[in-house]
Amino acid sequence: MKDKSNNGVTPLSANALAPQISANHVRTCLAHPYPEDLPFIGQQRADSALEFALGMQLPGYNAYVMGEPALGRFTLVQHKLQQHAKERETPREWLYVNNYDDHREPIALLMNPGEGQVLVDDIDALLDEILDTFPAAFDNPGFQRKKKSIDREFEDKYEDALAAVEDLANARSVELIEDENNVGFVPIVNNQRLSDEQFSALDEPTQERFLDAIAELEDALIDALIELPKWKRESSEALRKLKKSTAEAAIKPLLRELEHKYATHVGVLRYLKDLRSELVDTVLEWLDEEQGSEDNKDEYDRDEMLTEFFAPNLLVSFKEDDPAPVIYEPNPTFGNLFGKIEYSTSQGSLVTSYRSIQPGALHRANGGYLIMDAEKVMTNAQVWDGLKLSLKTHQIKNDLPYQDSSVGSSFTLRPQLIPLDVKVILLGSRDLYYTLNEYDEEFAEHFRVLADFDYYLPGSDKYQYQFITKVIEYCREKLKIEPNNEAMALLLRFSHRQAEHQQKLSARFADVLELVAEASFYARQDSSEQILAAHVEEAIAGKEYRTGQMSENMLSDIREGHILIDTQGEAVGIVNGLTVLHVGDTSFGTPARMSASVYAGSDGVIDIEREAELGKSIHSKGVMLLTGYLGNKYAQDFSLTLSANIAIEQSYGYIDGDSASLAELCALVSSITQVPIKQGIALTGSINQRGEVQAIGGVNEKIEGFFKLCQMRGLDTKQGVIIPKSNCLNLVLNQEVISAVEQGKFHIYPVSSVDEALSLLTGKQCGQFHQGQYPEGSLHDLAMKRLRAIADIVAGEEEKDD
């Protein structure tokens, strides 16, 4: 419906209030899915930047992916990385082995893909063979024969020494006796040993003779056994050498096979060489029953001890022909990114070993790609500094001061650093990107490629085709139920609404998938085999209901008279402006009464919101432009002198944006001219000093907010809204507003100038400036005369004061 009676401004028709989606096009797209693979839709600029970053193999060409969540950043990045990962060589594996010269500095070993696990298995098998071999190797006849020979040699020396003393004792009628390794002497009379009582019965000279003889024999015994400790040491040393040679002989063939297998790997050969001597010492200390029985070592303890002391620690393993790794680290703490060293408690102290070194995301992504959220990386300054240092030195840093304070001065490790070859992709916001560029000089050095994600996609048939295909793929894979033609058209319209543009789709494709998933819930409730348009509408209404309590409360306050908003009649200096409130993840429009008062004075236009410190900078700028407009429009041949106050009534929160400047100007002109304004028409728009109306944001929410109020009070066919003409492309209104416009119950007026808005609001012609004046009785003529009168009054008062 068109109405040309409103001072030349034609209200928009219903067809202009939302994009026109072709039902035939939707039907064709549903019947014939897009012929090419569609990992993502659009974003050619970001796609090209990622291709460049991944193709550049020089240091520093990491990428910062800029954009807001739900734009498909992660999907696009992951797809590109997986494609490039197939073309790169499989990364080699890294292991840590014990450094037997200094246990604090584990040695890093580099292995070909798949070889690391083979080495681990080989060492495990070797240790199992060691356990099977020992202590059984000490029970074989050859070892026992040699051991007995050593024991017999010691015993022979001992027996020879005792025999010599025994012969000497027999010559003195004294018998040498041994009792539990103790040697003593007993007097003999008539070939009989004397008891203590019998010895006491002997005469004193005989007793003294025997006592002197025994004293001499004891001295002789001491002299004969003076080298007994030496014999024992020689025997023990001979036995130790025998055991060592036996252990070496048993271990050598076990290691020979491994040395032959890894003959071309210098690092492994050095490791096996160190193992040889350490295994021999361990066998003698832990696996000798004569030694181990004292500590009551059971089989499980021995197996665990060997593993913890000898088995390699494989950080990351790959299979041959695996693609390069693509790793996403959702929680980039220092330990999760650079790896960590775990500790255990032993006898009240914290202890660790090379086997407790755990890999981080950089280890897993080494030779491939690492994706992280930039905001999370920046949360910890040590993580960000460590990442930059690792990228700069091309080594995975693990010696930064991140350790927990509880570790204190306990035993710590300094593992050998591992070379780093990784492409890092950071996902972050625009604000963070520009902040890092400004305050961190090293950021641009390490992240030289920007992949900028757009908020919008072209609304062409091609992109609608891709949009429909992606929605169908998601429905088939995840929801197991598909939308019909009408439901798909509503989804396209929803995307246009998210983009606030009739010729563009929103790049926030995740919002569309969320909506269709919620619609599937209602479809299953109705036992429907398809998602119908009614289910999509129900899902949209359900979301609005769940998040709409605040907007309903504000409408209720207006209905009950707590907030003063008129939608009928006329008033001087009062106009209904349109505002948008953003609360959490929802936004809604609501009308706001704006008032202006004008009186004689020289204070100029005062913004009450600014004076009350509720108006922010952009809003204050919009109010300041009003003075420029008044001067340009009316005060070409006299001084612009007035006092005026402008306020957004019953506003108690912060206000920003200049979209209220058109409404404030209209209220100001009404107050100057005393011409009333129609309260049934609300308006939004920003202006410049020449009176041109400029585009604003949130136009759909603003229109629908005022429409709900008018609908609640009853539409009278005279109500409507004024919007900037440049915002017509942004209209994607709901069906209720479109139906009301179609029936002539509500009107939407696009204007390009202040004059058009004033004419609509007041019903008077503004008039064109000609030969220094405006037409008699026109709105601008009234305004100029009033401002001239105020200037004269103020000038006269100033002359009197002088």
PDB file of C-alpha atoms in Angstrom, residues 600-783:
ATOM      1  CA  ALA A 600      15.800  32.888  25.925  1.00  0.00           C
ATOM      2  CA  GLY A 601      19.413  32.644  26.974  1.00  0.00           C
ATOM      3  CA  SER A 602      22.886  32.025  25.694  1.00  0.00           C
ATOM      4  CA  ASP A 603      23.709  28.628  27.206  1.00  0.00           C
ATOM      5  CA  GLY A 604      23.344  26.827  23.896  1.00  0.00           C
ATOM      6  CA  VAL A 605      21.985  23.294  23.512  1.00  0.00           C
ATOM      7  CA  ILE A 606      22.554  21.374  26.741  1.00  0.00           C
ATOM      8  CA  ASP A 607      22.592  17.587  26.675  1.00  0.00           C
ATOM      9  CA  ILE A 608      21.127  16.549  30.019  1.00  0.00           C
ATOM     10  CA  GLU A 609      22.347  12.969  29.568  1.00  0.00           C
ATOM     11  CA  ARG A 610      25.895  14.236  29.218  1.00  0.00           C
ATOM     12  CA  GLU A 611      25.580  16.566  32.175  1.00  0.00           C
ATOM     13  CA  ALA A 612      24.312  13.658  34.281  1.00  0.00           C
ATOM     14  CA  GLU A 613      27.253  11.541  33.026  1.00  0.00           C
ATOM     15  CA  LEU A 614      24.857   9.026  31.450  1.00  0.00           C
ATOM     16  CA  GLY A 615      25.543   9.976  27.846  1.00  0.00           C
ATOM     17  CA  LYS A 616      28.689   8.572  26.295  1.00  0.00           C
ATOM     18  CA  SER A 617      30.905  10.185  23.683  1.00  0.00           C
ATOM     19  CA  ILE A 618      29.093   9.270  20.454  1.00  0.00           C
ATOM     20  CA  HIS A 619      25.718  10.328  21.835  1.00  0.00           C
ATOM     21  CA  SER A 620      27.211  13.609  23.000  1.00  0.00           C
ATOM     22  CA  LYS A 621      28.666  14.161  19.544  1.00  0.00           C
ATOM     23  CA  GLY A 622      25.207  13.694  18.014  1.00  0.00           C
ATOM     24  CA  VAL A 623      23.737  16.352  20.303  1.00  0.00           C
ATOM     25  CA  MET A 624      26.556  18.777  19.495  1.00  0.00           C
ATOM     26  CA  LEU A 625      25.717  18.447  15.798  1.00  0.00           C
ATOM     27  CA  LEU A 626      22.306  19.973  16.496  1.00  0.00           C
ATOM     28  CA  THR A 627      23.857  23.384  17.095  1.00  0.00           C
ATOM     29  CA  GLY A 628      25.678  23.105  13.779  1.00  0.00           C
ATOM     30  CA  TYR A 629      22.423  22.272  12.015  1.00  0.00           C
ATOM     31  CA  LEU A 630      20.550  25.196  13.597  1.00  0.00           C
ATOM     32  CA  GLY A 631      23.304  27.627  12.681  1.00  0.00           C
ATOM     33  CA  ASN A 632      23.564  26.357   9.119  1.00  0.00           C
ATOM     34  CA  LYS A 633      19.801  26.325   8.604  1.00  0.00           C
ATOM     35  CA  TYR A 634      18.642  29.506  10.303  1.00  0.00           C
ATOM     36  CA  ALA A 635      21.379  31.800  11.612  1.00  0.00           C
ATOM     37  CA  GLN A 636      23.110  32.959   8.457  1.00  0.00           C
ATOM     38  CA  ASP A 637      22.517  36.680   9.124  1.00  0.00           C
ATOM     39  CA  PHE A 638      22.185  36.821  12.911  1.00  0.00           C
ATOM     40  CA  SER A 639      23.880  35.326  15.933  1.00  0.00           C
ATOM     41  CA  LEU A 640      22.536  31.935  17.010  1.00  0.00           C
ATOM     42  CA  THR A 641      21.724  32.561  20.654  1.00  0.00           C
ATOM     43  CA  LEU A 642      19.445  30.326  22.699  1.00  0.00           C
ATOM     44  CA  SER A 643      19.218  28.090  25.703  1.00  0.00           C
ATOM     45  CA  ALA A 644      17.823  24.586  25.182  1.00  0.00           C
ATOM     46  CA  ASN A 645      17.711  21.389  27.165  1.00  0.00           C
ATOM     47  CA  ILE A 646      17.405  17.949  25.546  1.00  0.00           C
ATOM     48  CA  ALA A 647      16.757  14.758  27.503  1.00  0.00           C
ATOM     49  CA  ILE A 648      15.781  11.150  27.011  1.00  0.00           C
ATOM     50  CA  GLU A 649      13.057  10.841  29.620  1.00  0.00           C
ATOM     51  CA  GLN A 650      12.997   8.069  32.210  1.00  0.00           C
ATOM     52  CA  SER A 651      16.390   6.815  31.118  1.00  0.00           C
ATOM     53  CA  TYR A 652      18.555   5.666  34.003  1.00  0.00           C
ATOM     54  CA  GLY A 653      21.341   3.748  32.264  1.00  0.00           C
ATOM     55  CA  TYR A 654      24.222   4.657  30.007  1.00  0.00           C
ATOM     56  CA  ILE A 655      23.341   5.806  26.488  1.00  0.00           C
ATOM     57  CA  ASP A 656      25.604   5.673  23.476  1.00  0.00           C
ATOM     58  CA  GLY A 657      25.268   6.052  19.734  1.00  0.00           C
ATOM     59  CA  ASP A 658      24.014   8.924  17.601  1.00  0.00           C
ATOM     60  CA  SER A 659      20.860   7.250  16.261  1.00  0.00           C
ATOM     61  CA  ALA A 660      18.729   9.536  18.467  1.00  0.00           C
ATOM     62  CA  SER A 661      20.045  12.763  16.915  1.00  0.00           C
ATOM     63  CA  LEU A 662      17.244  12.973  14.303  1.00  0.00           C
ATOM     64  CA  ALA A 663      14.564  12.556  16.965  1.00  0.00           C
ATOM     65  CA  GLU A 664      16.271  15.057  19.265  1.00  0.00           C
ATOM     66  CA  LEU A 665      16.467  17.620  16.470  1.00  0.00           C
ATOM     67  CA  CYS A 666      12.789  17.204  15.650  1.00  0.00           C
ATOM     68  CA  ALA A 667      11.876  17.697  19.312  1.00  0.00           C
ATOM     69  CA  LEU A 668      14.099  20.788  19.416  1.00  0.00           C
ATOM     70  CA  VAL A 669      12.545  22.341  16.282  1.00  0.00           C
ATOM     71  CA  SER A 670       9.064  21.571  17.654  1.00  0.00           C
ATOM     72  CA  SER A 671       9.935  23.333  20.886  1.00  0.00           C
ATOM     73  CA  ILE A 672      11.370  26.310  18.998  1.00  0.00           C
ATOM     74  CA  THR A 673       8.351  26.673  16.673  1.00  0.00           C
ATOM     75  CA  GLN A 674       5.731  25.457  19.182  1.00  0.00           C
ATOM     76  CA  VAL A 675       4.361  23.217  16.403  1.00  0.00           C
ATOM     77  CA  PRO A 676       3.134  19.874  17.861  1.00  0.00           C
ATOM     78  CA  ILE A 677       4.488  16.504  16.809  1.00  0.00           C
ATOM     79  CA  LYS A 678       2.396  13.411  16.067  1.00  0.00           C
ATOM     80  CA  GLN A 679       2.963  10.918  18.870  1.00  0.00           C
ATOM     81  CA  GLY A 680       1.848   7.962  16.762  1.00  0.00           C
ATOM     82  CA  ILE A 681       5.020   8.134  14.680  1.00  0.00           C
ATOM     83  CA  ALA A 682       8.367   7.185  16.178  1.00  0.00           C
ATOM     84  CA  LEU A 683      11.674   7.778  14.461  1.00  0.00           C
ATOM     85  CA  THR A 684      15.330   6.871  14.438  1.00  0.00           C
ATOM     86  CA  GLY A 685      18.343   8.085  12.510  1.00  0.00           C
ATOM     87  CA  SER A 686      21.486  10.119  12.811  1.00  0.00           C
ATOM     88  CA  ILE A 687      22.098  13.440  11.082  1.00  0.00           C
ATOM     89  CA  ASN A 688      24.938  15.626   9.931  1.00  0.00           C
ATOM     90  CA  GLN A 689      25.160  19.419  10.132  1.00  0.00           C
ATOM     91  CA  ARG A 690      23.561  19.784   6.695  1.00  0.00           C
ATOM     92  CA  GLY A 691      20.413  17.933   7.732  1.00  0.00           C
ATOM     93  CA  GLU A 692      21.048  14.697   5.841  1.00  0.00           C
ATOM     94  CA  VAL A 693      19.763  11.573   7.559  1.00  0.00           C
ATOM     95  CA  GLN A 694      22.308   8.781   7.975  1.00  0.00           C
ATOM     96  CA  ALA A 695      21.987   5.027   8.531  1.00  0.00           C
ATOM     97  CA  ILE A 696      21.790   3.478  11.992  1.00  0.00           C
ATOM     98  CA  GLY A 697      21.973  -0.038  13.440  1.00  0.00           C
ATOM     99  CA  GLY A 698      19.311  -2.298  14.919  1.00  0.00           C
ATOM    100  CA  VAL A 699      16.602  -0.956  12.626  1.00  0.00           C
ATOM    101  CA  ASN A 700      14.531  -4.162  12.706  1.00  0.00           C
ATOM    102  CA  GLU A 701      14.469  -4.415  16.491  1.00  0.00           C
ATOM    103  CA  LYS A 702      13.577  -0.730  16.786  1.00  0.00           C
ATOM    104  CA  ILE A 703      10.633  -0.978  14.388  1.00  0.00           C
ATOM    105  CA  GLU A 704       9.314  -4.156  15.998  1.00  0.00           C
ATOM    106  CA  GLY A 705       9.653  -2.660  19.480  1.00  0.00           C
ATOM    107  CA  PHE A 706       7.405   0.304  18.638  1.00  0.00           C
ATOM    108  CA  PHE A 707       5.046  -1.914  16.668  1.00  0.00           C
ATOM    109  CA  LYS A 708       4.507  -4.166  19.705  1.00  0.00           C
ATOM    110  CA  LEU A 709       3.561  -1.140  21.794  1.00  0.00           C
ATOM    111  CA  CYS A 710       1.125   0.142  19.179  1.00  0.00           C
ATOM    112  CA  GLN A 711      -0.294  -3.339  18.692  1.00  0.00           C
ATOM    113  CA  MET A 712      -0.781  -3.707  22.448  1.00  0.00           C
ATOM    114  CA  ARG A 713      -2.754  -0.439  22.546  1.00  0.00           C
ATOM    115  CA  GLY A 714      -4.561  -1.066  19.260  1.00  0.00           C
ATOM    116  CA  LEU A 715      -3.443  -0.032  15.786  1.00  0.00           C
ATOM    117  CA  ASP A 716      -5.300   2.999  14.366  1.00  0.00           C
ATOM    118  CA  THR A 717      -3.817   3.123  10.819  1.00  0.00           C
ATOM    119  CA  LYS A 718      -2.010   6.389  11.648  1.00  0.00           C
ATOM    120  CA  GLN A 719       0.933   4.875  13.481  1.00  0.00           C
ATOM    121  CA  GLY A 720       4.329   4.091  12.049  1.00  0.00           C
ATOM    122  CA  VAL A 721       8.033   4.756  12.172  1.00  0.00           C
ATOM    123  CA  ILE A 722      10.479   6.966  10.321  1.00  0.00           C
ATOM    124  CA  ILE A 723      13.791   5.397   9.366  1.00  0.00           C
ATOM    125  CA  PRO A 724      16.770   6.536   7.268  1.00  0.00           C
ATOM    126  CA  LYS A 725      16.264   5.762   3.615  1.00  0.00           C
ATOM    127  CA  SER A 726      19.705   4.156   3.520  1.00  0.00           C
ATOM    128  CA  ASN A 727      18.466   1.543   5.996  1.00  0.00           C
ATOM    129  CA  CYS A 728      15.864   0.103   3.615  1.00  0.00           C
ATOM    130  CA  LEU A 729      18.309  -2.644   2.585  1.00  0.00           C
ATOM    131  CA  ASN A 730      18.589  -3.637   6.249  1.00  0.00           C
ATOM    132  CA  LEU A 731      14.889  -4.389   6.707  1.00  0.00           C
ATOM    133  CA  VAL A 732      14.119  -8.020   7.532  1.00  0.00           C
ATOM    134  CA  LEU A 733      10.990  -7.602   9.637  1.00  0.00           C
ATOM    135  CA  ASN A 734       8.814 -10.284  11.178  1.00  0.00           C
ATOM    136  CA  GLN A 735       5.582 -11.379   9.592  1.00  0.00           C
ATOM    137  CA  GLU A 736       3.348  -9.506  12.057  1.00  0.00           C
ATOM    138  CA  VAL A 737       4.779  -6.136  11.040  1.00  0.00           C
ATOM    139  CA  ILE A 738       4.651  -7.026   7.336  1.00  0.00           C
ATOM    140  CA  SER A 739       1.000  -8.087   7.604  1.00  0.00           C
ATOM    141  CA  ALA A 740       0.079  -4.860   9.439  1.00  0.00           C
ATOM    142  CA  VAL A 741       1.817  -2.784   6.751  1.00  0.00           C
ATOM    143  CA  GLU A 742       0.090  -4.765   4.038  1.00  0.00           C
ATOM    144  CA  GLN A 743      -3.294  -4.051   5.654  1.00  0.00           C
ATOM    145  CA  GLY A 744      -2.514  -0.336   6.032  1.00  0.00           C
ATOM    146  CA  LYS A 745      -2.553  -0.480   9.835  1.00  0.00           C
ATOM    147  CA  PHE A 746       1.111   0.498  10.261  1.00  0.00           C
ATOM    148  CA  HIS A 747       3.524   2.506   8.117  1.00  0.00           C
ATOM    149  CA  ILE A 748       7.279   2.696   7.635  1.00  0.00           C
ATOM    150  CA  TYR A 749       8.558   5.944   6.148  1.00  0.00           C
ATOM    151  CA  PRO A 750      12.073   6.158   4.670  1.00  0.00           C
ATOM    152  CA  VAL A 751      13.534   9.685   4.776  1.00  0.00           C
ATOM    153  CA  SER A 752      16.785  11.120   3.514  1.00  0.00           C
ATOM    154  CA  SER A 753      16.579  14.578   5.101  1.00  0.00           C
ATOM    155  CA  VAL A 754      15.454  16.292   8.285  1.00  0.00           C
ATOM    156  CA  ASP A 755      12.900  18.254   6.290  1.00  0.00           C
ATOM    157  CA  GLU A 756      11.100  15.082   5.249  1.00  0.00           C
ATOM    158  CA  ALA A 757      10.988  13.832   8.827  1.00  0.00           C
ATOM    159  CA  LEU A 758       9.721  17.157  10.191  1.00  0.00           C
ATOM    160  CA  SER A 759       7.000  17.350   7.542  1.00  0.00           C
ATOM    161  CA  LEU A 760       5.801  13.833   8.405  1.00  0.00           C
ATOM    162  CA  LEU A 761       5.805  14.519  12.151  1.00  0.00           C
ATOM    163  CA  THR A 762       4.167  17.972  12.081  1.00  0.00           C
ATOM    164  CA  GLY A 763       2.038  17.877   8.933  1.00  0.00           C
ATOM    165  CA  LYS A 764       3.534  21.239   7.882  1.00  0.00           C
ATOM    166  CA  GLN A 765       5.763  22.015   4.952  1.00  0.00           C
ATOM    167  CA  CYS A 766       9.307  22.934   5.951  1.00  0.00           C
ATOM    168  CA  GLY A 767       9.854  25.329   3.056  1.00  0.00           C
ATOM    169  CA  GLN A 768      12.819  26.050   0.829  1.00  0.00           C
ATOM    170  CA  PHE A 769      15.264  28.869   1.545  1.00  0.00           C
ATOM    171  CA  HIS A 770      15.000  31.517  -1.158  1.00  0.00           C
ATOM    172  CA  GLN A 771      16.423  35.048  -1.294  1.00  0.00           C
ATOM    173  CA  GLY A 772      17.359  35.061   2.390  1.00  0.00           C
ATOM    174  CA  GLN A 773      14.079  33.768   3.765  1.00  0.00           C
ATOM    175  CA  TYR A 774      11.707  30.831   3.965  1.00  0.00           C
ATOM    176  CA  PRO A 775       8.097  30.812   2.738  1.00  0.00           C
ATOM    177  CA  GLU A 776       5.753  32.622   5.105  1.00  0.00           C
ATOM    178  CA  GLY A 777       4.173  30.253   7.628  1.00  0.00           C
ATOM    179  CA  SER A 778       6.461  27.342   6.822  1.00  0.00           C
ATOM    180  CA  LEU A 779       8.087  25.406   9.634  1.00  0.00           C
ATOM    181  CA  HIS A 780      11.544  26.792   8.934  1.00  0.00           C
ATOM    182  CA  ASP A 781      10.093  30.334   8.758  1.00  0.00           C
ATOM    183  CA  LEU A 782       8.616  29.913  12.229  1.00  0.00           C
ATOM    184  CA  ALA A 783      11.892  28.538  13.557  1.00  0.00           C
TER     185      ALA A 783
END
